[in-house]
Each structure stands twice: as structure tokens, then as C-alpha cells.
Amino acid sequence: MNNLLIAQSGGPTAAINATVTGILSLALIHDQVDTIYGAIYGVKGLLEENIINISQKIKNTVDLDQLTQTPASALGSCRYKLPEETEDAQVYEKIIEILRRYEIRYFIYIGGNDSMDTVDKLNRYCDKNGITDITVVGAPKTIDNDLVVTDHCPGFGSAAKYIATSFAEIERDCNVYDGKSVTIVEVMGRNSGWLTAASALSRINGGSGPDLIYLCERAFSMETFLNDVKEVLKKQSAVLVAVSEGIKDSDKKYIFERGQIAAKDAFGHTTLSGAAKVLETVIQQEIGCKVRSIELSVMQRCSAHITSATDIEESKLLGSKALLNALEKKGGTMAAIIRQSSRPYNVSYEAVPVSEICNKEKKVPKEYINEAGNDVTEEMMEYLKPLIQGENAVVYRKGIPTYFVF
Amino acid sequence: MNNLLIAQSGGPTAAINATVTGILSLALIHDQVDTIYGAIYGVKGLLEENIINISQKIKNTVDLDQLTQTPASALGSCRYKLPEETEDAQVYEKIIEILRRYEIRYFIYIGGNDSMDTVDKLNRYCDKNGITDITVVGAPKTIDNDLVVTDHCPGFGSAAKYIATSFAEIERDCNVYDGKSVTIVEVMGRNSGWLTAASALSRINGGSGPDLIYLCERAFSMETFLNDVKEVLKKQSAVLVAVSEGIKDSDKKYIFERGQIAAKDAFGHTTLSGAAKVLETVIQQEIGCKVRSIELSVMQRCSAHITSATDIEESKLLGSKALLNALEKKGGTMAAIIRQSSRPYNVSYEAVPVSEICNKEKKVPKEYINEAGNDVTEEMMEYLKPLIQGENAVVYRKGIPTYFVF
């Protein structure tokens, strides 16, 4: 038997199941694939033999479509890093033993940096130990868009579309009253500002979008920030600010950490607040106008009711490509998107070595941030625009979208 | 000339402009209406003669459709309460003078409690002073759903659909890892729990939805809450909680106020945190598992990209009905929805006296909350279900929804 195993890892996205669908679409019609298994909760689940038979669960294309529009890893996830073989060879032996028992020839791991590290380690173990009956490959996923080599990551485009749309809506919300007000919206991204940059896409139909955008790649100065806000308030009543959760000061200290010191509630408990909340408090004290902070929170990664058709289709194709890579015995590769041009938008799908990808982070390059450090450049807009194009016809039942649960 | 004036007031919703569209749809084809004006920033704008000519701005049905799908009062809003005539008759004289100068015969004010108070006061002033050439009527709007007499309020159904969908998505997000975790989602509603109750609609396609729901109509006990969470944690890993921003303890003190006492950041600033954040901190200390709090914030009132077709269509009809009421000289009335039955869903549109509506609040009735005070009942579900039915085809351009700006 030539069985296939799929597992998912890392944080949820709205597109991660589309990659599973892409794998299934090809696997279901391919003679070289027999039973399709899924490990529940990633490699951790594999080690616990928490394995389901996907072939039995996905009965038709309606199931496939529902799975595609379901947010967050339908197979569950884990944040588990494989030890080095030198530290614990038994883990590897156990994985190989389980895979062989299930007659699994192809193992596709969908995830981000850490998951690609797992693919790399397993592949090296197989290579070193002459294991040729098992091929381990990766498929990318992360709303953070911080994987290197691949032009962008599945899940990012949909999150970017949600963020751009939300900013366009929040801009309308901000402008209903005529008094001075500041609205600070915190966007996910501890170490990379890609998602925060996507807020600028809210301008593409003529909206003003965020008046100020602060990415975590630039050192954040509270003084400059206050001056920036004051400048905008001279020109208009409502100021809209986008800020990465991971903005740091010049000492590389997270701004949100400032909110934690001495922040105790009535019970004496320490409360943790985000970067936007810290900025809200500072504006309140230093400027004194109406101010509020908003966190887009998990909605930006799981709002499957508004996804980018480009992102979902690409996520599927990357899944299919990962399976092709496995079938072609290209162990240790990740399916990646290589951009040929932005206008027209033209990409190719390639197998790239995971060793070049794992444990690295793609930050926003300097030329994508304006000189003042409070906005993005036209280059960034050119990069981002193609990724949010197209809408998906979400299937609703009784008023809410339908989701697939294994 | 028989001119018409429209103004909007109170907090933003995703449906408030649909009511304007409903008025315009009838006004544009009605012989009894000449020029259509809009007051910018509600009655406050009217007093400042901040008036635009809507007839010149809305050129075709494409404009109308864009206005319909634009969130938050396109004409701006205010939180301005008219003084009693006995306190300041000049304000009334000024309003009448401006209306007459613009040859306005019909004034439709779209809003909530306070706005209906304005309609009531202006109408009484006209009655008392023999002003028969001006008719002032109201059209309802509020995501809080707290207006009496009308079965429900425009904007509520769309907010409910957004909340139900978000909870369905967050439920998927919560369940990707296998460890113990608690997610607390705070929903808008200082004094009424209707929006929080809508979280239960996330169950209608088989999802488990929130495991615990706390509405602000019931006194909130921290001890009971902790016990409830512990009980659910015995049965499952991930616990999802919905909570009204306005939950209060048995002393009628807001739970979110507990988060403010002594909560000072590194700058010595007081930070304000919501009810969910307070509960997050308590769970962290008392249970110690992974816990996070989420505020649906303004997204629940301005997410025009996901609206209820029922809500948008009803909002339009209420707008048209309000204009009919004005044309029929039914001053001092508000267009209201009277429910005839839930299954099949059957409503009528009526003119009800604003005097019965203004300055009152419709709270969630006892029979809509379960005995334990941690969920809603089947009666609540029957009430809510029809309000989120149907989806609207949102027009996107270049990847984000298009919005209309006057």
C-alpha cells in the first residue's frame, strides 16, 4: 500500500484547510495514493498514534468544499519541536515505526517555521538511515507571512483581506462624530509587520485608511508617535492608527510590556495589555482627546467568512504541489510560490529545500517602510495588492457559514 | 416645495444607511417629495446648518446600493439631547426657522432612544405651537436591540449574524490544540444582553458554540463563574465563554470597573480594561490554565461585509415606512416592526407613537435566560433565528468592499 499522511501545525489560519483540500483533490484521483490518513494535533498526535482515516471522512466534493471554508487546522495542531536525533533518536524510531505500520509512504506536514524544521529533521533522519520508503515534505502556512524563499504564505492573503476590509469599515466608524478622536488598531505580528502593513490596502478604493502605520521592524519612539498623532489632529478630527503587536522601543523592549508593570487590578492580579492599549493610555494622558484601542485578535486569522480567492486557490495548489513533490520523492522540500511579476500577477509553484527555510524569518524590508517610519511605501502596496484579490462564495446554512469538523 | 430632511444619530451600525436607502427609494419616485436634504452630524448639524443636498449626491442605483452596504452613519452622527422647550425655546425656534428656510416639510430622524426623544420633543413643539407644515417622524436603529414596542431594531440582525459567525470561527480556533484553555469573548451591551445572546446562534449548524453565556441582565457572581468554568473543563479541553461588556455583580457594580482600580502602567497611567480582561485575569490566578480574552469591539457594529439580508431589507422597509408616515402627517411616530409569528417568520410594519418608545430600554426577559444564568433558552433562539437569515451580495472592487461617502 502507498498510503499518505497529512498533519497540520502552528497557529490557525483561514486557508490552512484549503491546503489539505488541495492535497486531497490530487490524492483522490491519483493511482499512486491509497488510503489517506490524518494525524490529529500534528507530530505530537502522530507520536501518540492519534490518527484518523481521512478517506472515510471525506465522502464527496461537498465535504471538500466545506473543509476548504473551515478556519483553523481541522486536523488540530501542536507547538512541538522535534529534538535533534543526537538528543533523542527514539522519537525518530517511533515515528518511522508508526508510519511503516500504517504503510505510509508520503508524509506532508503543513505549517510555518517550526513545522519546516520538523520536515527537515525527519528528512535528514531518513537520508542518514537509508529510509527510502518514506518521503517527508512540507507545505507552507502562516498568516505572519514570515517564511523566506516563498513569495508569500497561505493564510496571509486572507488575513490581509480581512484586515484591509476591517480598516475600511473602522474608518467609517471613526468618522461618524465630529469631535477629535484617535483610534488605535493592533494587528498581529510579534516580529514581522506584514499584517499591519495590509491595513494600507483599505485605501485602494479611495478611503484614507490608517493615517499612521507602525511596523515592528522599526524602533518605536513614543515621542515621535505623539508628535505624529498631534500633526494629523491638526488637519482632521478622527485619526486612525495601525500598529503591530510587536512594536519595540530602541532598547528592543516590547511596548506592550510597559502595560504590564504595576498593572494590577482590584484583586491584586497583574493584567496584561497589548501595545494598542498602552498607546491608548499614553494618548489619553498626553493629548487628552477621545481615544480607543482595538485588537483584531484571533478574528484576523480565523475569519473564514471573508477570504481572498487568490489565497485560497494558491493554498490548494500548494497542497497539490506538495503531494506531487512527495510522489516525485523530493523529500525535504517545501512547496513554494515564486513571484514572476506583480503586474500582471504571475507566479510559479516550486519545490524548495526546507533547510533554506526553517528557523528563518522574513521581515519587512527597509524599502517597504517610508522614511518617517509611520507608513508603507508604494513598493509594499505593489507587493500586497495581488494577494487579496477575488472573493469566495461562502456556503451559509440557516444564516451562518457551514464548517467541517473531522 | 415639499422638501425632505434626513438625519442619523447615535452609535454606528451596519444597517443604518440601508434605512436611508429605504427612504430615498420611495422619495425618489414620489411626487410629494421634491429635494432631499441630509443634516450632517444629526440634529447638532441641523442646528449648525450643516446640510447637504442628497438629491445631487445620489445619482443612480449604483450609488444607492453602495450606500446600503456602507457601515456607520454616512451622514454622520451626534450624541446630542434636545433641551426641554421650557429650558430653551430658542433651540426649537432655530430648528423650525432652518427647516422652513429649506422648505422642509418632512424630517426623518434615524436613531435609538435618544433620537426618538428628539423626535418626540420636536413633534410636541410643533403640536403645541400649531406648526402644521412640518412633520417629524422617527426610524429605529441600534445594534443593542433595546427599543421597546418594535420587535427588534435595524442593525441588530447584522451584528447578531457577525457575532454568531465569529463565535463559530473562534470555536474552531479554540479547538486546534489539545491542552486546557479558556477563551472569553466580550460582546457589546452595557445594559442589555441581546447581542451576547446572539453568540448562541453559532450552534445552529451543529457547533457547540459558547459553553457559557453571561448576560448583563443577571447579577454576575465570580464564584459561580469559576465553578461553571471548572465544570466545563472537566468534560473538555477548550472552553468558550460569551460575556456582556455590562455584566454587574449583585451590588450592581460593573465587573469591568474592577479592572480599573489600581491598574496603572509603567507611566503611572490608569488603564481601563473590559469585563473579559478582568475575567481572564481571574481565571489565570484561580485556575491557571491557558486563557485569553477577546473583544469583538466596533467590528460587531461596522462589519458591513457580513450582514443579514433580513436585517438590511427590513431596515430599508422601515425607512420607506417612516417616509410614508411623514407623508401621511403621522408626526411623532416611529416606524416599527411587529412580529406576527416566528415560524413562519411574519412581521408587519407599523407607525407607533415615539412617546411610548423614547427613554425606555428593552431588556432580555427572564424566560430567555436559563435558570443557572449561564446560557439562553430555546425561546431566545426562536426569537433570534429569523433575524440573521439570508446573505447580501457585497460589491467588492480591487479586493475590498466599496463604500459610499457623501
mmCIF file with all atom_site columns, C-alpha atoms in Angstrom, chain A residues 191-286:
data_model
loop_
_atom_site.group_PDB
_atom_site.id
_atom_site.type_symbol
_atom_site.label_atom_id
_atom_site.label_alt_id
_atom_site.label_comp_id
_atom_site.label_asym_id
_atom_site.label_entity_id
_atom_site.label_seq_id
_atom_site.pdbx_PDB_ins_code
_atom_site.Cartn_x
_atom_site.Cartn_y
_atom_site.Cartn_z
_atom_site.occupancy
_atom_site.B_iso_or_equiv
_atom_site.pdbx_formal_charge
_atom_site.auth_seq_id
_atom_site.auth_comp_id
_atom_site.auth_asym_id
_atom_site.auth_atom_id
_atom_site.pdbx_PDB_model_num
ATOM 1  C CA . ASN A 1 191 ? 8.413   40.041 14.818 1.00 0.00 ? 191 ASN A CA 1
ATOM 2  C CA . SER A 1 192 ? 7.178   40.920 11.349 1.00 0.00 ? 192 SER A CA 1
ATOM 3  C CA . GLY A 1 193 ? 4.910   43.740 10.266 1.00 0.00 ? 193 GLY A CA 1
ATOM 4  C CA . TRP A 1 194 ? 3.372   42.227 7.113  1.00 0.00 ? 194 TRP A CA 1
ATOM 5  C CA . LEU A 1 195 ? -0.140  42.003 8.547  1.00 0.00 ? 195 LEU A CA 1
ATOM 6  C CA . THR A 1 196 ? -0.022  45.527 9.915  1.00 0.00 ? 196 THR A CA 1
ATOM 7  C CA . ALA A 1 197 ? 1.118   46.756 6.507  1.00 0.00 ? 197 ALA A CA 1
ATOM 8  C CA . ALA A 1 198 ? -2.002  45.182 4.991  1.00 0.00 ? 198 ALA A CA 1
ATOM 9  C CA . SER A 1 199 ? -4.064  47.856 6.761  1.00 0.00 ? 199 SER A CA 1
ATOM 10 C CA . ALA A 1 200 ? -2.895  50.230 3.997  1.00 0.00 ? 200 ALA A CA 1
ATOM 11 C CA . LEU A 1 201 ? -4.876  48.177 1.479  1.00 0.00 ? 201 LEU A CA 1
ATOM 12 C CA . SER A 1 202 ? -8.012  49.774 2.950  1.00 0.00 ? 202 SER A CA 1
ATOM 13 C CA . ARG A 1 203 ? -7.083  52.825 0.843  1.00 0.00 ? 203 ARG A CA 1
ATOM 14 C CA . ILE A 1 204 ? -7.275  51.181 -2.554 1.00 0.00 ? 204 ILE A CA 1
ATOM 15 C CA . ASN A 1 205 ? -10.850 52.283 -3.276 1.00 0.00 ? 205 ASN A CA 1
ATOM 16 C CA . GLY A 1 206 ? -10.224 55.880 -2.267 1.00 0.00 ? 206 GLY A CA 1
ATOM 17 C CA . GLY A 1 207 ? -10.523 55.513 1.510  1.00 0.00 ? 207 GLY A CA 1
ATOM 18 C CA . SER A 1 208 ? -7.950  57.342 3.600  1.00 0.00 ? 208 SER A CA 1
ATOM 19 C CA . GLY A 1 209 ? -7.173  54.181 5.569  1.00 0.00 ? 209 GLY A CA 1
ATOM 20 C CA . PRO A 1 210 ? -4.907  54.389 8.598  1.00 0.00 ? 210 PRO A CA 1
ATOM 21 C CA . ASP A 1 211 ? -3.337  57.810 8.952  1.00 0.00 ? 211 ASP A CA 1
ATOM 22 C CA . LEU A 1 212 ? -0.317  56.293 10.664 1.00 0.00 ? 212 LEU A CA 1
ATOM 23 C CA . ILE A 1 213 ? 1.155   52.793 10.395 1.00 0.00 ? 213 ILE A CA 1
ATOM 24 C CA . TYR A 1 214 ? 3.852   51.476 12.719 1.00 0.00 ? 214 TYR A CA 1
ATOM 25 C CA . LEU A 1 215 ? 5.505   48.150 11.901 1.00 0.00 ? 215 LEU A CA 1
ATOM 26 C CA . CYS A 1 216 ? 7.577   46.213 14.400 1.00 0.00 ? 216 CYS A CA 1
ATOM 27 C CA . GLU A 1 217 ? 10.622  46.315 12.096 1.00 0.00 ? 217 GLU A CA 1
ATOM 28 C CA . ARG A 1 218 ? 11.223  49.948 13.059 1.00 0.00 ? 218 ARG A CA 1
ATOM 29 C CA . ALA A 1 219 ? 12.165  51.035 16.584 1.00 0.00 ? 219 ALA A CA 1
ATOM 30 C CA . PHE A 1 220 ? 9.101   52.713 18.094 1.00 0.00 ? 220 PHE A CA 1
ATOM 31 C CA . SER A 1 221 ? 9.512   56.103 19.762 1.00 0.00 ? 221 SER A CA 1
ATOM 32 C CA . MET A 1 222 ? 6.650   57.257 21.967 1.00 0.00 ? 222 MET A CA 1
ATOM 33 C CA . GLU A 1 223 ? 7.695   60.864 21.437 1.00 0.00 ? 223 GLU A CA 1
ATOM 34 C CA . THR A 1 224 ? 7.634   60.577 17.643 1.00 0.00 ? 224 THR A CA 1
ATOM 35 C CA . PHE A 1 225 ? 4.317   58.757 17.840 1.00 0.00 ? 225 PHE A CA 1
ATOM 36 C CA . LEU A 1 226 ? 2.744   61.524 19.925 1.00 0.00 ? 226 LEU A CA 1
ATOM 37 C CA . ASN A 1 227 ? 4.059   64.157 17.541 1.00 0.00 ? 227 ASN A CA 1
ATOM 38 C CA . ASP A 1 228 ? 2.757   62.211 14.541 1.00 0.00 ? 228 ASP A CA 1
ATOM 39 C CA . VAL A 1 229 ? -0.714  61.983 16.090 1.00 0.00 ? 229 VAL A CA 1
ATOM 40 C CA . LYS A 1 230 ? -0.725  65.669 17.018 1.00 0.00 ? 230 LYS A CA 1
ATOM 41 C CA . GLU A 1 231 ? 0.221   66.585 13.452 1.00 0.00 ? 231 GLU A CA 1
ATOM 42 C CA . VAL A 1 232 ? -2.661  64.564 11.986 1.00 0.00 ? 232 VAL A CA 1
ATOM 43 C CA . LEU A 1 233 ? -5.082  66.009 14.560 1.00 0.00 ? 233 LEU A CA 1
ATOM 44 C CA . LYS A 1 234 ? -4.232  69.491 13.243 1.00 0.00 ? 234 LYS A CA 1
ATOM 45 C CA . LYS A 1 235 ? -5.606  68.503 9.845  1.00 0.00 ? 235 LYS A CA 1
ATOM 46 C CA . GLN A 1 236 ? -8.609  66.336 10.756 1.00 0.00 ? 236 GLN A CA 1
ATOM 47 C CA . SER A 1 237 ? -10.884 65.189 13.574 1.00 0.00 ? 237 SER A CA 1
ATOM 48 C CA . ALA A 1 238 ? -10.561 61.408 13.509 1.00 0.00 ? 238 ALA A CA 1
ATOM 49 C CA . VAL A 1 239 ? -7.153  59.739 13.488 1.00 0.00 ? 239 VAL A CA 1
ATOM 50 C CA . LEU A 1 240 ? -6.821  56.044 12.688 1.00 0.00 ? 240 LEU A CA 1
ATOM 51 C CA . VAL A 1 241 ? -3.595  54.263 13.636 1.00 0.00 ? 241 VAL A CA 1
ATOM 52 C CA . ALA A 1 242 ? -2.397  50.750 12.744 1.00 0.00 ? 242 ALA A CA 1
ATOM 53 C CA . VAL A 1 243 ? 0.218   49.207 14.977 1.00 0.00 ? 243 VAL A CA 1
ATOM 54 C CA . SER A 1 244 ? 1.956   45.818 15.137 1.00 0.00 ? 244 SER A CA 1
ATOM 55 C CA . GLU A 1 245 ? 1.513   43.970 18.422 1.00 0.00 ? 245 GLU A CA 1
ATOM 56 C CA . GLY A 1 246 ? 5.285   43.539 18.450 1.00 0.00 ? 246 GLY A CA 1
ATOM 57 C CA . ILE A 1 247 ? 6.453   47.164 18.240 1.00 0.00 ? 247 ILE A CA 1
ATOM 58 C CA . LYS A 1 248 ? 9.590   47.653 20.339 1.00 0.00 ? 248 LYS A CA 1
ATOM 59 C CA . ASP A 1 249 ? 11.429  50.713 21.560 1.00 0.00 ? 249 ASP A CA 1
ATOM 60 C CA . SER A 1 250 ? 15.053  51.434 20.651 1.00 0.00 ? 250 SER A CA 1
ATOM 61 C CA . ASP A 1 251 ? 16.171  49.191 23.535 1.00 0.00 ? 251 ASP A CA 1
ATOM 62 C CA . LYS A 1 252 ? 14.324  46.329 21.815 1.00 0.00 ? 252 LYS A CA 1
ATOM 63 C CA . LYS A 1 253 ? 11.820  46.194 24.642 1.00 0.00 ? 253 LYS A CA 1
ATOM 64 C CA . TYR A 1 254 ? 8.248   45.427 23.628 1.00 0.00 ? 254 TYR A CA 1
ATOM 65 C CA . ILE A 1 255 ? 5.891   48.389 24.097 1.00 0.00 ? 255 ILE A CA 1
ATOM 66 C CA . PHE A 1 256 ? 3.175   46.050 25.393 1.00 0.00 ? 256 PHE A CA 1
ATOM 67 C CA . GLU A 1 257 ? 5.453   45.077 28.261 1.00 0.00 ? 257 GLU A CA 1
ATOM 68 C CA . ARG A 1 258 ? 5.149   48.610 29.564 1.00 0.00 ? 258 ARG A CA 1
ATOM 69 C CA . GLY A 1 259 ? 1.476   47.940 30.168 1.00 0.00 ? 259 GLY A CA 1
ATOM 70 C CA . GLN A 1 260 ? 2.243   45.061 32.462 1.00 0.00 ? 260 GLN A CA 1
ATOM 71 C CA . ILE A 1 261 ? 4.441   46.672 35.001 1.00 0.00 ? 261 ILE A CA 1
ATOM 72 C CA . ALA A 1 262 ? 2.461   47.571 38.073 1.00 0.00 ? 262 ALA A CA 1
ATOM 73 C CA . ALA A 1 263 ? -0.789  46.932 36.250 1.00 0.00 ? 263 ALA A CA 1
ATOM 74 C CA . LYS A 1 264 ? -2.738  45.228 38.958 1.00 0.00 ? 264 LYS A CA 1
ATOM 75 C CA . ASP A 1 265 ? -6.482  45.045 39.306 1.00 0.00 ? 265 ASP A CA 1
ATOM 76 C CA . ALA A 1 266 ? -8.642  45.138 42.409 1.00 0.00 ? 266 ALA A CA 1
ATOM 77 C CA . PHE A 1 267 ? -7.749  41.538 43.226 1.00 0.00 ? 267 PHE A CA 1
ATOM 78 C CA . GLY A 1 268 ? -4.051  42.304 43.041 1.00 0.00 ? 268 GLY A CA 1
ATOM 79 C CA . HIS A 1 269 ? -3.798  40.374 39.803 1.00 0.00 ? 269 HIS A CA 1
ATOM 80 C CA . THR A 1 270 ? -1.425  41.524 37.107 1.00 0.00 ? 270 THR A CA 1
ATOM 81 C CA . THR A 1 271 ? -3.262  42.301 33.892 1.00 0.00 ? 271 THR A CA 1
ATOM 82 C CA . LEU A 1 272 ? -1.539  42.033 30.552 1.00 0.00 ? 272 LEU A CA 1
ATOM 83 C CA . SER A 1 273 ? -2.499  44.572 27.963 1.00 0.00 ? 273 SER A CA 1
ATOM 84 C CA . GLY A 1 274 ? -1.488  44.935 24.340 1.00 0.00 ? 274 GLY A CA 1
ATOM 85 C CA . ALA A 1 275 ? 0.586   47.578 22.587 1.00 0.00 ? 275 ALA A CA 1
ATOM 86 C CA . ALA A 1 276 ? -2.519  49.477 21.399 1.00 0.00 ? 276 ALA A CA 1
ATOM 87 C CA . LYS A 1 277 ? -3.856  49.663 24.950 1.00 0.00 ? 277 LYS A CA 1
ATOM 88 C CA . VAL A 1 278 ? -0.548  51.121 26.127 1.00 0.00 ? 278 VAL A CA 1
ATOM 89 C CA . LEU A 1 279 ? -0.695  53.728 23.349 1.00 0.00 ? 279 LEU A CA 1
ATOM 90 C CA . GLU A 1 280 ? -4.345  54.481 24.194 1.00 0.00 ? 280 GLU A CA 1
ATOM 91 C CA . THR A 1 281 ? -3.360  55.257 27.763 1.00 0.00 ? 281 THR A CA 1
ATOM 92 C CA . VAL A 1 282 ? -0.491  57.473 26.664 1.00 0.00 ? 282 VAL A CA 1
ATOM 93 C CA . ILE A 1 283 ? -2.733  59.439 24.242 1.00 0.00 ? 283 ILE A CA 1
ATOM 94 C CA . GLN A 1 284 ? -5.302  59.839 26.991 1.00 0.00 ? 284 GLN A CA 1
ATOM 95 C CA . GLN A 1 285 ? -2.723  61.347 29.295 1.00 0.00 ? 285 GLN A CA 1
ATOM 96 C CA . GLU A 1 286 ? -0.681  63.350 26.837 1.00 0.00 ? 286 GLU A CA 1
#
